[in-house]
PDB file of C-alpha atoms in Angstrom:
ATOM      1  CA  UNK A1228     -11.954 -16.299   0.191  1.00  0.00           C
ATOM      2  CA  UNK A1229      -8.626 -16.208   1.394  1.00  0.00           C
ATOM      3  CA  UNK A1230      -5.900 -16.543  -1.288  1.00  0.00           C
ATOM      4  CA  UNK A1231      -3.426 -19.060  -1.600  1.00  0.00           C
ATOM      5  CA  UNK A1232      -2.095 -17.934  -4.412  1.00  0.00           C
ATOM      6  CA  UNK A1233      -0.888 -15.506  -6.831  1.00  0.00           C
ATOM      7  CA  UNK A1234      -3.717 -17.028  -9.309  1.00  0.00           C
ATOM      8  CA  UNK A1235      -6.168 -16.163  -6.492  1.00  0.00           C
ATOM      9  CA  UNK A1236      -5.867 -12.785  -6.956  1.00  0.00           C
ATOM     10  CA  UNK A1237      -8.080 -12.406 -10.219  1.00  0.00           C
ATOM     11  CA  UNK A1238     -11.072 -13.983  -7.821  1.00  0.00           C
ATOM     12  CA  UNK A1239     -10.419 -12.382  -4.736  1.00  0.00           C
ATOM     13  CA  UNK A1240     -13.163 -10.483  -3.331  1.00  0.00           C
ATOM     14  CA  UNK A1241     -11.382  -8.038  -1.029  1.00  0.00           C
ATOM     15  CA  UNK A1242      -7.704  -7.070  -1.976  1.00  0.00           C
ATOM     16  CA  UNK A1243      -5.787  -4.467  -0.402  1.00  0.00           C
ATOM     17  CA  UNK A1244      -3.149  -2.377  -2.552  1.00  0.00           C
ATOM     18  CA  UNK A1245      -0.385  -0.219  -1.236  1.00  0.00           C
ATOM     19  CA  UNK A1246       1.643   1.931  -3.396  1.00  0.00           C
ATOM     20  CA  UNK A1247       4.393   3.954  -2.246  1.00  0.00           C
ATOM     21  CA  UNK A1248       5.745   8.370  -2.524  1.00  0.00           C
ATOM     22  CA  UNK A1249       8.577   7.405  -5.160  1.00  0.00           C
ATOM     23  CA  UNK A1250       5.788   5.480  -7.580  1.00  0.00           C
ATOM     24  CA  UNK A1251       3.313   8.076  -7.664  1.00  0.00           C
ATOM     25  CA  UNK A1252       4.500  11.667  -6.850  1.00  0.00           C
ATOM     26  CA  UNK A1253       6.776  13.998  -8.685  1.00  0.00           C
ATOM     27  CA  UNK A1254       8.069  12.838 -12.112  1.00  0.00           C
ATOM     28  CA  UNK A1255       6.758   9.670 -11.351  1.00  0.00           C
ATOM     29  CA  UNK A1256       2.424  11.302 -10.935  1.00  0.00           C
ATOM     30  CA  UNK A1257       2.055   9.618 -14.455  1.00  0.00           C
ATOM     31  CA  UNK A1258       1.696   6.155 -12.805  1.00  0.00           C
ATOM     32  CA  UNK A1259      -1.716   7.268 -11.307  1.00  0.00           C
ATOM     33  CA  UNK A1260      -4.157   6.803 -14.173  1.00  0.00           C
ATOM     34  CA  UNK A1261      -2.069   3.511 -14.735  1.00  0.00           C
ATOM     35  CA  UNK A1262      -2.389   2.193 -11.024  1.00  0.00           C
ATOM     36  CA  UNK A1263      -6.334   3.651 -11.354  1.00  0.00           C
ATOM     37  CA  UNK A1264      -6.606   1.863 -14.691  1.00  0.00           C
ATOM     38  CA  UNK A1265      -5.793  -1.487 -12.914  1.00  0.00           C
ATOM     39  CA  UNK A1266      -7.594  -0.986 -10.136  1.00  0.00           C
ATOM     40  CA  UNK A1267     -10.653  -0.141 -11.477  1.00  0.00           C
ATOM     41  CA  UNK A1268     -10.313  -3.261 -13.904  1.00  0.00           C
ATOM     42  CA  UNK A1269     -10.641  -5.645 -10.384  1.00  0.00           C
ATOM     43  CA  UNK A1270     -13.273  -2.742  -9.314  1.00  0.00           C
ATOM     44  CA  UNK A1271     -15.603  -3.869 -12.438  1.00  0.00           C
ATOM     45  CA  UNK A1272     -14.989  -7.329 -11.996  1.00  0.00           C
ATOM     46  CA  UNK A1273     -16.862  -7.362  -8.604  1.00  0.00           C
ATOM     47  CA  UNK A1274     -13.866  -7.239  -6.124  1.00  0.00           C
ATOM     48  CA  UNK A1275     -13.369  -4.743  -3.471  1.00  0.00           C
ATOM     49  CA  UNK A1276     -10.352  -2.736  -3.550  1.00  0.00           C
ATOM     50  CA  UNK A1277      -8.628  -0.341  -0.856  1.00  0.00           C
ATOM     51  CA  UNK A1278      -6.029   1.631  -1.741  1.00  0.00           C
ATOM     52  CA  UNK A1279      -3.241   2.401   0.684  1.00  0.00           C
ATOM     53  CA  UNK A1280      -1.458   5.120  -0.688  1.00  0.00           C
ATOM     54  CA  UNK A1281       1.629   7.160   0.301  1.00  0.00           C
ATOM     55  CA  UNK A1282       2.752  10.940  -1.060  1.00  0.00           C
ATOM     56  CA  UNK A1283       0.923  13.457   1.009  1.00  0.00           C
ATOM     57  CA  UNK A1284       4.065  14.801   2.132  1.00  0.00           C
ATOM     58  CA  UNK A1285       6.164  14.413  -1.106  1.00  0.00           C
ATOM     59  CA  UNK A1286       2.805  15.944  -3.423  1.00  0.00           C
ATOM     60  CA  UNK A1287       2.919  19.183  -1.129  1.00  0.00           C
ATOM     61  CA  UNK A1288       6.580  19.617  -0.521  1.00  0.00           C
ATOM     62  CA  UNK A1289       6.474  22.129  -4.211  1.00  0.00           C
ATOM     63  CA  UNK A1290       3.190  23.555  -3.214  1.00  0.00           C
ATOM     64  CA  UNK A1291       4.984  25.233  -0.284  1.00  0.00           C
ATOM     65  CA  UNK A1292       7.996  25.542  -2.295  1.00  0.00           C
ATOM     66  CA  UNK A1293      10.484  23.514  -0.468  1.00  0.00           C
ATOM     67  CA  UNK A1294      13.304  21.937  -2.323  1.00  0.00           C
ATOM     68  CA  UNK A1295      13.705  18.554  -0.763  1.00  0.00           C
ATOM     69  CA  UNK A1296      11.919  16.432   1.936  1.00  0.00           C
ATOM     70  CA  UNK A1297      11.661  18.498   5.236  1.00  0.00           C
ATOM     71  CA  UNK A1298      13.114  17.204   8.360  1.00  0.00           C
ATOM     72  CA  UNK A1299      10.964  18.634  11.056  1.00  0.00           C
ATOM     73  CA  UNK A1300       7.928  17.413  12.170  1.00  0.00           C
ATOM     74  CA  UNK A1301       5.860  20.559  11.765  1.00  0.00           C
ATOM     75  CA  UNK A1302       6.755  20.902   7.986  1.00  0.00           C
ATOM     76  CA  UNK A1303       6.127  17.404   7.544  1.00  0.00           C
ATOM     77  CA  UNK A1304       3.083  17.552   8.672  1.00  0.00           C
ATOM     78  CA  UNK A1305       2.261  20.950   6.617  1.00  0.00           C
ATOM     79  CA  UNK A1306       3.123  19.532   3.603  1.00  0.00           C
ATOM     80  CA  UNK A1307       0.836  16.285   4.146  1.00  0.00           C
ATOM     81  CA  UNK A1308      -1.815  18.881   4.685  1.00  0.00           C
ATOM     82  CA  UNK A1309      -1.422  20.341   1.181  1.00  0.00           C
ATOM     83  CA  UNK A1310      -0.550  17.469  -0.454  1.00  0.00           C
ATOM     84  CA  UNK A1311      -2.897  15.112   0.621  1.00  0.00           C
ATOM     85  CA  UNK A1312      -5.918  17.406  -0.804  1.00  0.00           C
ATOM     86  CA  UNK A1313      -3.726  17.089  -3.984  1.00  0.00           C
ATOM     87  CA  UNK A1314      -3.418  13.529  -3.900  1.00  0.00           C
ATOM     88  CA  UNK A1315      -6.997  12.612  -3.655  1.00  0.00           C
ATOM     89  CA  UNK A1316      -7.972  14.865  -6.335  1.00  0.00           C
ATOM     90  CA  UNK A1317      -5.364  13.491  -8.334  1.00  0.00           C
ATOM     91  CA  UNK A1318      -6.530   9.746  -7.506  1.00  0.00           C
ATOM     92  CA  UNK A1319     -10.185  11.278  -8.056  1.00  0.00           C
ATOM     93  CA  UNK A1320     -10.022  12.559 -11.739  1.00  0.00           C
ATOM     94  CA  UNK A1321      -8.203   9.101 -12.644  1.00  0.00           C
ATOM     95  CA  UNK A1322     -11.375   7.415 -11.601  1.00  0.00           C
ATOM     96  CA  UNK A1323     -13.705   9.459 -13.002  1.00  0.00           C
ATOM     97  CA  UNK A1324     -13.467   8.161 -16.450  1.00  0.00           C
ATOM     98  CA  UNK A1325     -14.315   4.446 -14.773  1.00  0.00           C
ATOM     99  CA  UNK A1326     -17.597   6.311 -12.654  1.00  0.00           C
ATOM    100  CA  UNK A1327     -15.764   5.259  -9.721  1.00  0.00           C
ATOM    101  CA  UNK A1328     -15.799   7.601  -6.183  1.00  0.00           C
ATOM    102  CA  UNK A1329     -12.793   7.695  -3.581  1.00  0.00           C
ATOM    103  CA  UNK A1330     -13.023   7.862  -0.337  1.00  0.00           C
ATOM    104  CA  UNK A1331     -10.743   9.250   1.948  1.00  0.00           C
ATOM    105  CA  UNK A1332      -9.408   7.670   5.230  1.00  0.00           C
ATOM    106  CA  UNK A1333      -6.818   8.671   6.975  1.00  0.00           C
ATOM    107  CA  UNK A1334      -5.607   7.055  10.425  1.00  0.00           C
ATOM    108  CA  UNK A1335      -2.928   6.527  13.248  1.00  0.00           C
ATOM    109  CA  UNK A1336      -1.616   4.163  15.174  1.00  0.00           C
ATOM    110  CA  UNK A1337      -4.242   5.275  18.253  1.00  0.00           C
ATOM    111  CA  UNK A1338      -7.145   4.210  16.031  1.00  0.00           C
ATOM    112  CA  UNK A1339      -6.238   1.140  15.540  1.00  0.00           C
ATOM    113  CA  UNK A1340      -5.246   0.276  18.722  1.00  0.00           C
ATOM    114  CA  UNK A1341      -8.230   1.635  20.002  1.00  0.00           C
ATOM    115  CA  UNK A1342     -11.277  -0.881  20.307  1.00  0.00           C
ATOM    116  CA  UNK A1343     -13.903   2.093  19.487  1.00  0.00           C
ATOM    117  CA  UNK A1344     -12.232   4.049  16.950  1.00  0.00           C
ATOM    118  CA  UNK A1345     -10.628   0.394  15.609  1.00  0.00           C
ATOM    119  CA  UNK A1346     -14.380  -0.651  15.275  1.00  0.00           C
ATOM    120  CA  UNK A1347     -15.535   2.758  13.446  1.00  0.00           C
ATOM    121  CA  UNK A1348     -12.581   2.616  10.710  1.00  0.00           C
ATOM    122  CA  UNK A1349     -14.007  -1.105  10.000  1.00  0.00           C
ATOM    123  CA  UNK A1350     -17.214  -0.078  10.095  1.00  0.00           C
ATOM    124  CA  UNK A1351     -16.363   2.638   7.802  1.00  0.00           C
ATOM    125  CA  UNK A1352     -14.786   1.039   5.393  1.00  0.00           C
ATOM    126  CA  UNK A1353     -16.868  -1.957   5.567  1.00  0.00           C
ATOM    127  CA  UNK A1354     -20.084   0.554   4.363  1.00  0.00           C
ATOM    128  CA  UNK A1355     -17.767   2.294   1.662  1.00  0.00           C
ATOM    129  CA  UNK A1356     -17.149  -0.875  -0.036  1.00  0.00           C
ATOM    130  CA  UNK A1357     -20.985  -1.754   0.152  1.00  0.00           C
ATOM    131  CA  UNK A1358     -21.793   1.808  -1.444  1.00  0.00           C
ATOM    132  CA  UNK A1359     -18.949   0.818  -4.095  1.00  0.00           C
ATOM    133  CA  UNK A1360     -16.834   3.720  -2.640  1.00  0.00           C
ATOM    134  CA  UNK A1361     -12.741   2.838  -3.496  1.00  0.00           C
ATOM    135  CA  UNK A1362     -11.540   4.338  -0.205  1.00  0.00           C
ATOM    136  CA  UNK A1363      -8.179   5.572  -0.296  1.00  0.00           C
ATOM    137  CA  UNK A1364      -6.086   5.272   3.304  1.00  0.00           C
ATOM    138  CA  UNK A1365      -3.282   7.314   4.255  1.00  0.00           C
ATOM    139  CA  UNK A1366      -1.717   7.912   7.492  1.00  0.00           C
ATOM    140  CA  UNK A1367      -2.734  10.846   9.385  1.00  0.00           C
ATOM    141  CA  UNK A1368       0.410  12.576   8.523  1.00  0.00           C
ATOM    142  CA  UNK A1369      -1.144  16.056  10.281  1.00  0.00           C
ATOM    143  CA  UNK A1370      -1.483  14.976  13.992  1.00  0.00           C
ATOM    144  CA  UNK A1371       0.746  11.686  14.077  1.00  0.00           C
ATOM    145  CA  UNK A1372       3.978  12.056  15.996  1.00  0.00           C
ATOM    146  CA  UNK A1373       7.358  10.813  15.522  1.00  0.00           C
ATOM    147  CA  UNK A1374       6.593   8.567  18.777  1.00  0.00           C
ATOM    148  CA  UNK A1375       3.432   7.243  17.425  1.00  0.00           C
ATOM    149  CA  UNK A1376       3.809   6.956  13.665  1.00  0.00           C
ATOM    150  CA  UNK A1377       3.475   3.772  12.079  1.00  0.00           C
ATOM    151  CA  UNK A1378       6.750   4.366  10.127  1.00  0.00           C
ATOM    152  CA  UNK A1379       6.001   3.114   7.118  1.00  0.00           C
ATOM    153  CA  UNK A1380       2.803   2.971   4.815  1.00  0.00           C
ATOM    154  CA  UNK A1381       3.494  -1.135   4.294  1.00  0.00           C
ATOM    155  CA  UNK A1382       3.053  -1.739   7.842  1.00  0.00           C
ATOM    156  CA  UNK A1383      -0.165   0.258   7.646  1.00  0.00           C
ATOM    157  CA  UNK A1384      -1.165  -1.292   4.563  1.00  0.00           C
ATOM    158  CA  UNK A1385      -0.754  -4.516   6.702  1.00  0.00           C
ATOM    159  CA  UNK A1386      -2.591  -3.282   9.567  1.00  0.00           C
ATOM    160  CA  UNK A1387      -5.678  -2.193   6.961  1.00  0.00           C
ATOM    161  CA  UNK A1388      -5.590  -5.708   5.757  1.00  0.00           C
ATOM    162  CA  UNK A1389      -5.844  -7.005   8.706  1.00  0.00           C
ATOM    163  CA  UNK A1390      -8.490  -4.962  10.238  1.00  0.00           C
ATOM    164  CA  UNK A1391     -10.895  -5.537   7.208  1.00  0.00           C
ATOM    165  CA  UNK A1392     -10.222  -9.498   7.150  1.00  0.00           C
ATOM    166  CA  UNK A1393      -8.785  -8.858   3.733  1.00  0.00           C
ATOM    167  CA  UNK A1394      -8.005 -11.969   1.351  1.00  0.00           C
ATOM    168  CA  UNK A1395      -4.863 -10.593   0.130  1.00  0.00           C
ATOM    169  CA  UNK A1396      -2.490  -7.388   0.230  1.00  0.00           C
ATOM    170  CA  UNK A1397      -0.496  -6.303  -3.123  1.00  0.00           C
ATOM    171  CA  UNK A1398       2.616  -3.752  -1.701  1.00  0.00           C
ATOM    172  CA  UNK A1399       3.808  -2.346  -5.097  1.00  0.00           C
ATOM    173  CA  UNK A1400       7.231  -1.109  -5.285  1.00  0.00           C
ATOM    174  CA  UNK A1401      10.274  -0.286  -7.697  1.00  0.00           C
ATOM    175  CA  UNK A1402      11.348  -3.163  -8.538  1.00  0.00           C
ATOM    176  CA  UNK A1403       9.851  -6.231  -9.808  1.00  0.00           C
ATOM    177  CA  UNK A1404      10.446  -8.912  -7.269  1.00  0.00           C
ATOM    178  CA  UNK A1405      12.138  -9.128  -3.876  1.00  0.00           C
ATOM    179  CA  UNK A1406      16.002 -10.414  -3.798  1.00  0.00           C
ATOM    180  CA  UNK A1407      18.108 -12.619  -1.652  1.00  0.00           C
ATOM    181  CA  UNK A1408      20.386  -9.629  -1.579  1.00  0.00           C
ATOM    182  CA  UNK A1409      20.035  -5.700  -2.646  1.00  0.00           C
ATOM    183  CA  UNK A1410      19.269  -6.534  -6.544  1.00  0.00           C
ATOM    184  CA  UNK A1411      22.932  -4.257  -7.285  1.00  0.00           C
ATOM    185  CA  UNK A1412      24.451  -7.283  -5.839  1.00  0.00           C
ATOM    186  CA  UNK A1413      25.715  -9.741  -8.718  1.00  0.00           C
ATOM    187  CA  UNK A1414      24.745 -12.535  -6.614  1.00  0.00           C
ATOM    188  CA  UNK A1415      21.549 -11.590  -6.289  1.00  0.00           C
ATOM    189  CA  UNK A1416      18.670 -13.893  -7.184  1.00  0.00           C
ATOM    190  CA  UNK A1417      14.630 -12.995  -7.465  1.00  0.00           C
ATOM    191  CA  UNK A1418      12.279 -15.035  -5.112  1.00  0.00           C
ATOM    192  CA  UNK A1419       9.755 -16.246  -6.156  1.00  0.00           C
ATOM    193  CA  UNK A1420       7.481 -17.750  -3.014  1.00  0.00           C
ATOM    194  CA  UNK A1421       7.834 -17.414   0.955  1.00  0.00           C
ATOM    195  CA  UNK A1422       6.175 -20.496   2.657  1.00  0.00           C
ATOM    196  CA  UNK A1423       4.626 -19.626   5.828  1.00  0.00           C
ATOM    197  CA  UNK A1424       7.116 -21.079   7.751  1.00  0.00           C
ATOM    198  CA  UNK A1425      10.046 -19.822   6.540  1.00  0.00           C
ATOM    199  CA  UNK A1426      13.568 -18.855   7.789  1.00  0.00           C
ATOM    200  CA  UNK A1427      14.381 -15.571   6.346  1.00  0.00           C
ATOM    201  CA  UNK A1428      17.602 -14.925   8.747  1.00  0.00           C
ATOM    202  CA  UNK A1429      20.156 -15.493   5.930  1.00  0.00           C
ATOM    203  CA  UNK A1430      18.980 -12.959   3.678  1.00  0.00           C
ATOM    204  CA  UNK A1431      20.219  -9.723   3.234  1.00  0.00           C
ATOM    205  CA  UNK A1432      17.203  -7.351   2.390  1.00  0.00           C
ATOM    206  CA  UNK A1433      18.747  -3.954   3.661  1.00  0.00           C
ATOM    207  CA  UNK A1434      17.727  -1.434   5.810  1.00  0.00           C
ATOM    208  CA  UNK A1435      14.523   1.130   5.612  1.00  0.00           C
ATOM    209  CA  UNK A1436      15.473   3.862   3.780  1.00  0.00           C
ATOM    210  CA  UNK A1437      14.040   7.396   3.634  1.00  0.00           C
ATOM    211  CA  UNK A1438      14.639   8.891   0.334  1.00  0.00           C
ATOM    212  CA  UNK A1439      14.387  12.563  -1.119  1.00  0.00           C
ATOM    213  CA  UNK A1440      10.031  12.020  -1.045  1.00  0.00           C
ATOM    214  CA  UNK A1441       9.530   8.758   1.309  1.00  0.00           C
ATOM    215  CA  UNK A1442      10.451   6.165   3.482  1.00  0.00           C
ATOM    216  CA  UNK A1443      10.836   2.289   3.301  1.00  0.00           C
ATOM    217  CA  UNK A1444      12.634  -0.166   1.495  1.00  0.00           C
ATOM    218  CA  UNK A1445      12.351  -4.211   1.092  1.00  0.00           C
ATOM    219  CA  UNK A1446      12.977  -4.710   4.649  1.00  0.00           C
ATOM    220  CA  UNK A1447      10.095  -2.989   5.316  1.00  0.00           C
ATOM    221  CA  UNK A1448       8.183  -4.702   3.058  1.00  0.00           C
ATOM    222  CA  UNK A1449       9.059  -8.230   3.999  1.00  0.00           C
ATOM    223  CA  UNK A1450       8.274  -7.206   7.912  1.00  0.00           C
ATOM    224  CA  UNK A1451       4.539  -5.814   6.326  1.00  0.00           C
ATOM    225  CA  UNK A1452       4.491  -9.023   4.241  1.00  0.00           C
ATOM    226  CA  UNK A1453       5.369 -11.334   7.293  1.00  0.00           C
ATOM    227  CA  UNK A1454       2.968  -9.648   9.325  1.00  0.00           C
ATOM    228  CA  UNK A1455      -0.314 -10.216   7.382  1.00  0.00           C
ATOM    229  CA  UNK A1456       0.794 -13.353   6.097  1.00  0.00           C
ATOM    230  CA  UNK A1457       0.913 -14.463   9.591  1.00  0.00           C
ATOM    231  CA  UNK A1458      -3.051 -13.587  10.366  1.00  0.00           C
ATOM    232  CA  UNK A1459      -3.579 -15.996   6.607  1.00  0.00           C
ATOM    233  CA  UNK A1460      -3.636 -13.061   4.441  1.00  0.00           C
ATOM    234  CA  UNK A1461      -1.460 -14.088   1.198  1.00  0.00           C
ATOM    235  CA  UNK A1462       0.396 -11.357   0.129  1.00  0.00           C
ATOM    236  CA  UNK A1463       2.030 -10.036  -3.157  1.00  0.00           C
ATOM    237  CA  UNK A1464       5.557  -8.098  -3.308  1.00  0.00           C
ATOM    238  CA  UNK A1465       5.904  -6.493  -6.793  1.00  0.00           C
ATOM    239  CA  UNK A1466       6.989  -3.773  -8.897  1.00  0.00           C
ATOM    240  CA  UNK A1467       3.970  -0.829  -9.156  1.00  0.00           C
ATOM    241  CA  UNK A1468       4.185  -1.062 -13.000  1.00  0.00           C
ATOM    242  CA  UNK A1469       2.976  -4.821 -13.213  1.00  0.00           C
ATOM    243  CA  UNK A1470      -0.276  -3.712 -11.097  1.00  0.00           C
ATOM    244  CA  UNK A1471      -2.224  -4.839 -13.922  1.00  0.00           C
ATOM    245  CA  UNK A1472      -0.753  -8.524 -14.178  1.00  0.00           C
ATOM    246  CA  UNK A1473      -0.708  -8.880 -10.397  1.00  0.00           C
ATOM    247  CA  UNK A1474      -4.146  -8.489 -10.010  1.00  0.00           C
ATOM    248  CA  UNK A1475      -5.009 -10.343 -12.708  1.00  0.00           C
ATOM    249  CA  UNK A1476      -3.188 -12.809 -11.596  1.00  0.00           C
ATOM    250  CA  UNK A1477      -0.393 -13.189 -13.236  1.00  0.00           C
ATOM    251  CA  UNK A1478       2.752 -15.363 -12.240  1.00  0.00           C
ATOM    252  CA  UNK A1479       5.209 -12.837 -10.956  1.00  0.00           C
ATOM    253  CA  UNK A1480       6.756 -10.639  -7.983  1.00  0.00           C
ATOM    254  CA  UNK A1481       7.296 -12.505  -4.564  1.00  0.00           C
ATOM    255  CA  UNK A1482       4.557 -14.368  -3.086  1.00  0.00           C
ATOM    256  CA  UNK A1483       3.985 -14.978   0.565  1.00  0.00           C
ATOM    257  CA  UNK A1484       2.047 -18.026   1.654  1.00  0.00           C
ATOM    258  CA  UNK A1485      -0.527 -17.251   3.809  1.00  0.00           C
ATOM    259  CA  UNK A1486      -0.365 -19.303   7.499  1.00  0.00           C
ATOM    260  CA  UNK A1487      -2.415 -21.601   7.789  1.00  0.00           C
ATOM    261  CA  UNK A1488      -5.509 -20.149  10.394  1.00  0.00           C
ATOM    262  CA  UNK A1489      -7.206 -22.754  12.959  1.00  0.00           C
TER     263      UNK A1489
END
């Protein structure tokens, strides 16, 4: 069931959830058992939920004692190999309380582009979600490239939704709603719904960003939201502390109108 709406989301019966490094690693770890909280509330309820979840790289950088984000690929790609053990167990002893098992997936551009191995992560997934697995997808930070990354988790988190025929994507972020300019801006309002068919060339979202622990930033986020929209997947923009209310439903964040599909 495809949803049209932000109300759809307490019914849906596959959702797709993105979070992003700055929400969940570092001083900000405590969000985990609240982001596991809520999704294991839509787990009990009977919907399927995949988590798409950045902070490999940010979770290892002090487990191989480096003081800020590396730049080079190698040491990127070091740290995601630490961290991302760290993550999952993290994400795994905040579901244990709820009996709930993760699943780790981790992929690249290649595999979905890839017919076979595009066809194997659905298959996959499809036969986690039957088993009531929650699988958690990352990118394969340890053998991507700068040339074939996807950039940025939301586009991934797009892709996932997407290649699962999801009925809607949630991308969680800082702040509570997307603006018509960076929310520092005075003139800056909240929006509230995309239509499908909307003109978005007047507003001023800002660049992708990379930060001391990740990359993105709203632009990215509307480009991620755009895309899945565009293949009828509605899609919620909100801040990773209302993860609760979103997928309960709740009026709030930036909607995207799914496109109509004929």
């Amino acid at each position: 069931m495809t949803t049209q709406t932000r109300a759809d989301l307490a019914s849906a019966t596959r959702i797709v959830v993105k979070v992003g490094s700055s929400s969940i690693s570092g001083e900000s770890s405590w969000r985990i058992p609240m982001i596991v909280q809520a999704l294991s509330a839509a787990h009990r309820r009977g919907t399927e939920v995949i988590l798409v979840s950045s902070g490999a790289i940010a979770t290892g950088i002090p487990y191989l004692a480096l003081e800020a984000r590396p730049n080079d690929l190698a040491t990127q790609q070091a740290a995601a190999a630490v961290g991302q053990n760290v993550l999952v167990f993290r994400y795994q002893e905040a579901l244990r309380p709820f009996g709930i098992v993760a699943g780790q997936v981790l992929l690249t551009t290649g595999d979905l582009e890839n017919p076979t191995s595009r066809s194997n992560a659905r298959r996959a997934m499809d036969r986690l979600l039957a088993l009531r697995i929650l699988p958690i997808v990352n990118e394969n930070d340890t053998v991507a490239t700068q040339e074939i990354r996807f950039g940025d988790n939301d586009r991934l988190a797009a892709l996932v939704a997407q290649l699962v025929h999801a009925d809607a994507l949630v991308l969680l972020s800082d702040v509570e709603s997307l603006y018509t300019k960076p929310p520092t801006d005075p003139d800056a309002q909240p929006i509230d719904v995309v239509p499908a068919d909307a003109d978005l060339a007047g507003l001023e979202f800002g660049a992708s960003v990379v930060n001391s622990v990740g990359t993105g930033g709203a632009a990215t986020k509307v480009s991620a939201a755009r895309m899945a929209a565009g293949t009828g997947i509605g899609v919620l923009v909100t801040s990773a502390d209302l993860v609760g209310k979103a997928l309960d439903g709740a009026h709030i964040g930036t909607w995207f109108e799914p496109a109509a599909q004929g």
